[in-house]
Short mmCIF file of C-alpha atoms in Angstrom, two decimals:
data_model
loop_
_atom_site.label_atom_id
_atom_site.label_comp_id
_atom_site.label_asym_id
_atom_site.label_seq_id
_atom_site.Cartn_x
_atom_site.Cartn_y
_atom_site.Cartn_z
CA MET H 1444 7.88 41.45 -37.54
CA ILE H 1445 6.50 38.35 -38.79
CA ILE H 1446 3.97 38.22 -36.04
CA TRP H 1447 2.94 41.90 -36.99
CA LEU H 1448 2.26 40.75 -40.55
CA PHE H 1449 0.19 37.76 -39.31
CA ARG H 1450 -1.83 39.99 -37.32
CA VAL H 1451 -2.38 42.50 -39.97
CA GLY H 1452 -3.49 39.37 -42.48
CA ILE H 1453 -6.04 38.59 -39.29
CA VAL H 1454 -7.65 41.93 -39.30
CA LEU H 1455 -7.85 42.25 -43.08
CA ALA H 1456 -8.94 38.35 -43.56
CA CYS H 1457 -12.24 38.91 -41.28
CA PRO H 1458 -13.83 41.45 -43.21
CA ALA H 1459 -12.61 40.12 -46.53
CA ILE H 1460 -14.72 36.78 -45.45
CA VAL H 1461 -17.69 38.88 -44.74
CA TRP H 1462 -17.60 40.54 -47.86
CA PHE H 1463 -16.65 37.87 -50.08
CA GLY H 1464 -18.25 34.82 -48.71
CA LYS H 1465 -21.66 37.19 -49.01
CA ILE H 1466 -22.09 36.98 -45.60
CA ALA H 1467 -23.14 40.52 -45.23
CA PRO H 1468 -21.78 42.45 -48.28
CA ASN H 1469 -22.06 46.22 -47.05
CA GLN H 1470 -20.57 49.00 -44.69
CA THR H 1471 -22.14 47.01 -41.42
CA GLY H 1472 -20.74 43.52 -42.40
CA LEU H 1473 -17.26 45.02 -43.09
CA LEU H 1474 -17.56 46.67 -39.23
CA VAL H 1475 -18.37 44.00 -37.93
CA GLY H 1476 -15.54 41.78 -39.70
CA LEU H 1477 -13.20 44.36 -39.18
CA GLY H 1478 -14.40 44.50 -35.12
CA VAL H 1479 -14.16 40.86 -35.28
CA GLY H 1480 -10.57 40.64 -36.65
CA VAL H 1481 -9.40 43.14 -34.08
CA LEU H 1482 -10.86 41.03 -31.02
CA MET H 1483 -9.02 38.11 -32.43
CA VAL H 1484 -5.47 39.92 -32.23
CA GLY H 1485 -5.94 41.71 -28.86
CA LEU H 1486 -7.02 37.72 -27.87
CA GLU H 1487 -3.90 36.70 -29.43
CA TYR H 1488 -1.53 39.14 -27.56
CA LEU H 1489 -3.30 38.63 -24.37
CA ILE H 1490 -2.83 34.76 -24.37
CA ALA H 1491 0.96 35.53 -25.56
CA GLU H 1492 1.18 37.33 -22.24
CA LEU H 1493 -0.46 34.92 -20.09
CA ASN H 1494 0.87 31.27 -18.99
CA LEU H 1495 -0.67 28.30 -20.07
CA LEU H 1496 -1.30 26.85 -16.87
CA ASN H 1497 -3.43 30.32 -15.76
CA ILE H 1498 -5.29 29.75 -18.79
CA LEU H 1499 -6.63 26.23 -18.09
CA LEU H 1500 -7.04 27.40 -14.70
CA GLY H 1501 -9.11 30.14 -15.66
CA ILE H 1502 -11.32 28.08 -18.07
CA MET H 1503 -11.87 25.60 -15.41
CA GLY H 1504 -12.46 28.19 -12.77
CA TRP H 1505 -15.33 29.97 -15.24
CA ALA H 1506 -16.97 26.66 -15.75
CA GLY H 1507 -17.23 26.14 -12.13
CA GLY H 1508 -18.49 29.29 -11.47
CA VAL H 1509 -21.36 28.96 -14.07
CA VAL H 1510 -22.24 25.55 -12.49
CA LEU H 1511 -22.50 27.31 -9.25
CA ALA H 1512 -24.62 29.93 -10.66
CA LYS H 1513 -26.97 27.11 -11.66
CA LEU H 1514 -26.93 25.34 -8.21
CA VAL H 1515 -27.70 28.96 -6.75
CA ASP H 1516 -30.65 29.35 -9.38
CA TYR H 1517 -31.95 25.89 -8.21
CA VAL H 1518 -32.04 27.06 -4.67
CA VAL H 1519 -33.85 30.28 -5.17
CA LEU H 1520 -36.29 28.06 -7.18
CA GLN H 1521 -37.03 25.79 -4.42
CA ILE H 1522 -37.57 28.61 -2.24
CA GLY H 1523 -40.95 29.33 -4.03
CA GLU H 1524 -41.43 32.86 -3.91
CA VAL H 1525 -42.24 33.86 -7.07
CA ALA H 1526 -41.23 37.63 -7.14
CA LEU H 1527 -37.78 36.33 -5.84
CA TYR H 1528 -37.34 34.27 -8.50
CA GLN H 1529 -38.54 36.67 -11.05
CA ALA H 1530 -35.95 39.44 -9.89
CA TRP H 1531 -33.42 36.99 -9.68
CA ASP H 1532 -34.00 35.94 -13.23
CA LYS H 1533 -34.15 39.67 -14.47
CA PHE H 1534 -30.22 39.62 -13.91
CA ALA H 1535 -29.61 36.25 -15.29
CA LEU H 1536 -27.14 37.07 -17.50
CA LEU H 1537 -24.91 39.27 -15.13
CA ARG H 1538 -24.92 36.83 -12.65
CA TYR H 1539 -23.61 33.91 -14.93
CA PHE H 1540 -20.86 36.50 -15.79
CA ALA H 1541 -20.05 37.57 -12.31
CA PHE H 1542 -19.89 33.99 -11.33
CA GLY H 1543 -17.92 32.93 -14.22
CA VAL H 1544 -15.03 35.58 -13.45
CA LEU H 1545 -15.27 35.10 -9.83
CA GLY H 1546 -14.56 31.35 -10.43
CA ALA H 1547 -11.73 32.08 -12.83
CA VAL H 1548 -9.96 34.69 -10.83
CA ILE H 1549 -10.29 32.31 -7.58
CA ALA H 1550 -8.65 29.76 -9.79
CA ILE H 1551 -6.06 31.77 -11.17
CA ARG H 1552 -5.01 33.85 -7.73
CA LYS H 1553 -5.18 30.50 -5.67
CA SER H 1554 -3.18 28.58 -7.86
CA GLY H 1555 -0.06 29.13 -6.25
CA GLU H 1556 -1.46 27.73 -2.85
CA LEU H 1557 -1.88 24.36 -4.54
CA ASP H 1558 1.64 23.46 -3.91
CA VAL H 1559 1.31 24.21 0.06
CA LEU H 1560 -2.12 22.22 -0.44
CA ASP H 1561 0.09 19.25 -1.53
CA LYS H 1562 2.43 19.29 1.53
CA ASP H 1563 -0.64 19.43 3.54
CA LEU H 1564 -1.99 16.16 1.98
CA LEU H 1565 1.42 14.45 2.36
CA LYS H 1566 1.46 15.32 6.08
CA MET H 1567 -2.09 13.95 6.38
CA SER H 1568 -1.29 10.85 4.55
CA ARG H 1569 1.94 10.31 6.78
CA ARG H 1570 -0.47 10.63 9.95
CA ARG H 1571 -2.75 7.93 8.68
CA GLY H 1572 0.32 5.57 8.64
CA ASN H 1573 1.62 5.88 5.10
CA ASP H 1574 4.90 6.34 5.52
CA MET H 1575 6.81 8.49 3.41
CA LEU H 1576 10.65 8.43 2.39
CA ILE H 1577 12.33 10.76 0.18
CA LEU H 1578 15.70 10.00 -1.72
CA ASP H 1579 18.58 12.07 -1.74
CA LEU H 1580 21.15 11.51 -5.10
CA HIS H 1581 23.40 9.67 -2.93
CA ALA H 1582 21.03 6.92 -2.13
CA ILE H 1583 19.51 6.51 -5.56
CA ILE H 1584 22.82 6.12 -7.20
CA ASP H 1585 24.01 3.83 -4.63
CA GLY H 1586 21.17 1.76 -5.30
CA ARG H 1587 20.54 -0.73 -2.34
CA VAL H 1588 17.28 1.14 -1.56
CA VAL H 1589 15.64 -1.33 -4.09
CA ASP H 1590 17.23 -4.34 -3.02
CA VAL H 1591 15.46 -3.32 0.40
CA CYS H 1592 12.20 -2.56 -1.44
CA GLU H 1593 12.13 -5.64 -2.69
CA THR H 1594 12.67 -7.73 0.16
CA ARG H 1595 9.30 -5.86 1.64
CA PHE H 1596 11.38 -4.47 4.60
CA LEU H 1597 10.78 -0.98 3.21
CA GLN H 1598 6.94 0.02 2.39
CA GLY H 1599 4.83 3.07 1.51
CA THR H 1600 5.63 6.19 -0.58
CA VAL H 1601 8.83 6.81 -1.58
CA LEU H 1602 9.55 10.54 -2.78
CA VAL H 1603 11.73 11.44 -5.59
CA ALA H 1604 12.20 15.41 -6.86
CA ARG H 1605 12.05 16.34 -10.11
CA PHE H 1606 15.49 18.13 -10.11
CA LEU H 1607 17.12 15.09 -9.08
CA GLN H 1608 15.60 13.31 -11.86
CA ALA H 1609 16.84 16.01 -13.89
CA GLU H 1610 20.25 15.95 -12.45
CA LEU H 1611 20.47 12.05 -13.69
CA GLN H 1612 19.30 12.54 -16.99
CA LYS H 1613 21.66 15.63 -17.36
CA ALA H 1614 24.53 13.14 -16.04
CA ALA H 1615 23.41 10.32 -18.29
CA ASN H 1616 24.23 12.32 -21.25
CA SER H 1617 27.90 13.65 -20.36
CA GLU H 1618 31.25 12.78 -22.03
CA GLU H 1619 32.62 11.91 -19.13
CA PRO H 1620 32.34 8.12 -18.46
CA MET H 1621 32.34 7.95 -14.97
CA ARG H 1622 29.84 10.70 -14.70
CA ARG H 1623 27.80 9.30 -17.58
CA ALA H 1624 27.74 5.68 -15.83
CA ARG H 1625 26.53 7.28 -12.41
CA GLY H 1626 23.47 8.88 -14.11
CA ARG H 1627 22.55 5.66 -16.07
CA ARG H 1628 22.54 3.82 -13.03
CA GLY H 1629 20.67 6.09 -10.91
CA LEU H 1630 18.12 6.41 -14.08
CA ASP H 1631 17.99 2.27 -14.01
CA VAL H 1632 17.54 2.43 -10.03
CA LEU H 1633 14.44 4.45 -10.46
CA ALA H 1634 13.09 2.37 -13.39
CA ARG H 1635 13.65 -0.70 -10.84
CA LEU H 1636 12.07 0.89 -7.88
CA GLN H 1637 8.69 1.77 -9.86
CA ALA H 1638 8.69 -1.91 -10.57
CA CYS H 1639 8.79 -2.91 -7.04
CA ASP H 1640 5.55 -4.40 -5.21
CA GLY H 1641 4.12 -2.33 -2.03
CA VAL H 1642 6.24 0.92 -3.08
CA THR H 1643 4.46 3.85 -4.37
CA VAL H 1644 6.86 5.99 -6.40
CA LYS H 1645 5.99 9.98 -6.50
CA ILE H 1646 7.76 12.14 -8.33
CA LEU H 1647 7.92 16.03 -6.86
CA ASP H 1648 7.35 18.88 -8.93
CA LYS H 1649 8.85 21.31 -6.43
CA GLU H 1650 11.61 23.57 -6.89
CA VAL H 1651 13.39 25.25 -4.03
CA PRO H 1652 15.32 28.11 -5.69
CA GLU H 1653 16.76 29.79 -2.56
CA VAL H 1654 18.91 26.98 -1.89
CA SER H 1655 21.77 25.71 -4.92
CA ASP H 1656 23.02 22.69 -2.93
CA LEU H 1657 20.96 19.48 -4.19
CA ASP H 1658 21.45 18.06 -0.72
CA GLY H 1659 20.38 21.21 0.72
CA LYS H 1660 17.20 21.25 -1.68
CA VAL H 1661 16.32 17.48 -0.50
CA MET H 1662 16.58 18.57 3.05
CA ARG H 1663 14.43 21.62 2.80
CA LEU H 1664 11.89 19.35 0.84
CA ALA H 1665 12.17 16.88 3.85
CA ARG H 1666 11.88 19.34 6.72
CA GLU H 1667 8.89 21.05 4.92
CA MET H 1668 6.85 17.79 4.42
CA GLY H 1669 8.14 16.25 7.51
CA VAL H 1670 8.86 13.09 5.97
CA ARG H 1671 12.26 10.71 6.35
CA ILE H 1672 15.37 11.00 4.20
CA ALA H 1673 17.28 8.47 3.03
CA THR H 1674 20.97 8.73 1.97
CA THR H 1675 24.37 6.71 2.11
CA ASP H 1676 26.53 10.36 2.65
CA PHE H 1677 27.30 10.56 5.99
CA ASN H 1678 27.72 14.46 5.74
CA VAL H 1679 23.96 14.63 5.09
CA ASN H 1680 23.14 12.14 7.99
CA LYS H 1681 24.79 14.58 10.14
CA VAL H 1682 22.99 17.84 8.67
CA ALA H 1683 19.97 15.98 8.98
CA THR H 1684 20.53 15.88 12.53
CA LEU H 1685 21.24 18.95 13.24
CA GLU H 1686 18.01 20.07 11.10
CA GLY H 1687 15.77 17.70 13.23
CA VAL H 1688 14.92 15.45 10.05
CA VAL H 1689 14.93 11.63 10.42
CA CYS H 1690 17.67 9.74 8.33
CA LEU H 1691 18.01 6.59 6.99
CA ASN H 1692 21.79 5.74 6.49
CA PHE H 1693 21.80 2.67 4.42
CA ASN H 1694 25.58 2.33 5.52
CA ASP H 1695 24.21 2.03 8.94
CA LEU H 1696 21.95 -0.55 8.03
CA SER H 1697 24.54 -2.59 6.51
CA GLN H 1698 26.68 -2.32 9.60
CA ALA H 1699 23.98 -3.41 11.65
CA LEU H 1700 23.14 -6.47 9.47
CA LYS H 1701 26.51 -7.76 9.41
CA SER H 1702 26.53 -11.39 11.14
CA VAL H 1703 27.77 -11.58 14.57
CA VAL H 1704 31.07 -13.46 15.17
CA LEU H 1705 32.51 -14.85 18.67
CA PRO H 1706 35.85 -15.88 19.19
CA GLY H 1707 35.91 -19.34 19.13
CA GLU H 1708 33.44 -20.04 16.76
CA SER H 1709 34.29 -21.52 13.28
CA MET H 1710 33.54 -20.21 9.64
CA SER H 1711 34.75 -21.06 6.22
CA VAL H 1712 36.48 -18.33 4.51
CA PHE H 1713 37.82 -18.20 1.16
CA VAL H 1714 41.29 -16.60 0.96
CA MET H 1715 41.96 -14.29 -1.55
CA LYS H 1716 45.18 -12.60 -1.12
CA GLU H 1717 48.43 -12.74 1.21
CA GLY H 1718 48.42 -10.64 4.24
CA LYS H 1719 51.01 -8.08 5.15
CA GLU H 1720 52.63 -10.49 7.73
CA ARG H 1721 54.22 -13.99 7.48
CA GLU H 1722 52.13 -16.76 6.26
CA GLN H 1723 48.76 -14.79 6.68
CA GLY H 1724 46.18 -14.68 4.33
CA ILE H 1725 43.05 -12.07 3.53
CA GLY H 1726 39.63 -13.02 2.73
CA PHE H 1727 36.33 -11.61 3.08
CA LEU H 1728 32.75 -12.72 4.40
CA ASP H 1729 29.73 -12.15 2.47
CA ASP H 1730 28.85 -8.92 3.76
CA GLY H 1731 32.32 -7.47 2.82
CA THR H 1732 33.96 -7.87 6.25
CA MET H 1733 37.79 -8.66 5.91
CA VAL H 1734 39.29 -11.25 7.88
CA VAL H 1735 42.65 -11.89 8.25
CA LEU H 1736 43.77 -15.26 8.51
CA GLU H 1737 46.85 -16.68 10.31
CA ASP H 1738 48.67 -19.70 8.57
CA ALA H 1739 46.76 -19.42 5.78
CA ARG H 1740 49.43 -18.06 2.84
CA ARG H 1741 49.70 -21.25 1.51
CA SER H 1742 46.00 -21.64 0.50
CA ILE H 1743 45.40 -18.26 -1.57
CA GLY H 1744 42.49 -19.07 -3.81
CA LYS H 1745 41.33 -22.17 -1.57
CA ARG H 1746 38.63 -21.85 0.81
CA VAL H 1747 39.65 -22.99 4.53
CA GLU H 1748 37.91 -23.64 7.91
CA ALA H 1749 39.33 -21.42 10.50
CA THR H 1750 38.66 -20.12 13.85
CA VAL H 1751 37.99 -16.76 15.14
CA THR H 1752 40.62 -15.93 17.69
CA SER H 1753 39.65 -12.01 18.04
CA ILE H 1754 37.25 -9.35 16.51
CA HIS H 1755 38.48 -5.47 15.96
CA GLN H 1756 36.13 -2.48 15.39
CA THR H 1757 38.12 0.28 13.31
CA SER H 1758 36.75 3.85 11.77
CA HIS H 1759 37.00 1.69 8.59
CA GLY H 1760 34.66 -1.08 9.73
CA ARG H 1761 34.73 -4.37 11.62
CA GLN H 1762 38.06 -6.66 11.33
CA ILE H 1763 37.67 -10.42 12.27
CA PHE H 1764 41.03 -12.34 12.83
CA ALA H 1765 41.31 -16.18 12.98
CA LYS H 1766 43.61 -19.01 12.24
CA ALA H 1767 43.26 -21.83 9.73
CA ARG H 1768 43.01 -25.30 11.25
CA PRO H 1769 45.83 -27.59 10.85
CA GLU H 1770 43.32 -30.26 9.35
CA SER H 1771 42.27 -27.72 6.75
CA ARG H 1772 45.82 -26.94 5.51
CA GLU H 1773 46.45 -30.45 5.12
CA LYS H 1774 43.34 -30.98 3.11
CA GLN H 1775 44.21 -28.25 1.04
CA ALA H 1776 47.80 -29.74 0.51
CA ALA H 1777 46.53 -33.22 -0.29
#
């Protein structure tokens, strides 16, 4: 109701301005003012039905068409045929209108292909040696990607989907403490990642409406763009292999970078707690590898020198079995 009152007000205000403003206080002036008011209401109704992006594209396309018409005018003038130029100049108004409409139509109709163009440019830049990596939600919340980038082992362009950023913001405002903490950590990781030297963070304004799962959306983008995907999730790694997408799993990287220990070598281990067996102690290396120490139960809370006896690889990771040296125990006791 209010919008129609506004439109009626516009239609009545235009002839009133013409009459009381003494622009043309006659019947012709009133008709002109009324026509301007109706035209404004029509434009308002048309603009309300159009997308803002289409309006801006139409304006830029129209301007581009007029510029192109000017260039064609210059080309015709340089030909040097007077008769041709006179015939061409006779239709100047129609010509500019046609080029303007053509530019606006091309800009609006072809705007949907900008998304495909962006993907093609990404592929071209990748072929030129600019390695690209798209992060999934697990890798963002995990945060180790920042440590890898800060050490300069990973450089290039890191892609983050806009819908993942929105999901992190939603989680950061959640009432559930654990979900809120994960969301805030993810946003902190993105902020740190943008500050890394040698890494360019690009936010992808692309949606995949036909896929509901966040991991599936990221997988689809990685496959369409031909870029690698980074994750810490085992299932994503397996699905990426099936989809033909190169996947970088930071858990695999962490496992590969664990220090190599051979039986008979010596190591210094801090004994944190007692083990399951008698006189056993449990310690951990810097990379998180668990060390089971024999004859180290009395040294809990202390650092001992031990000799590696065996190494066992399990589904949960690697376990090192070692035996505390007698001189180390005697030193601790003293």
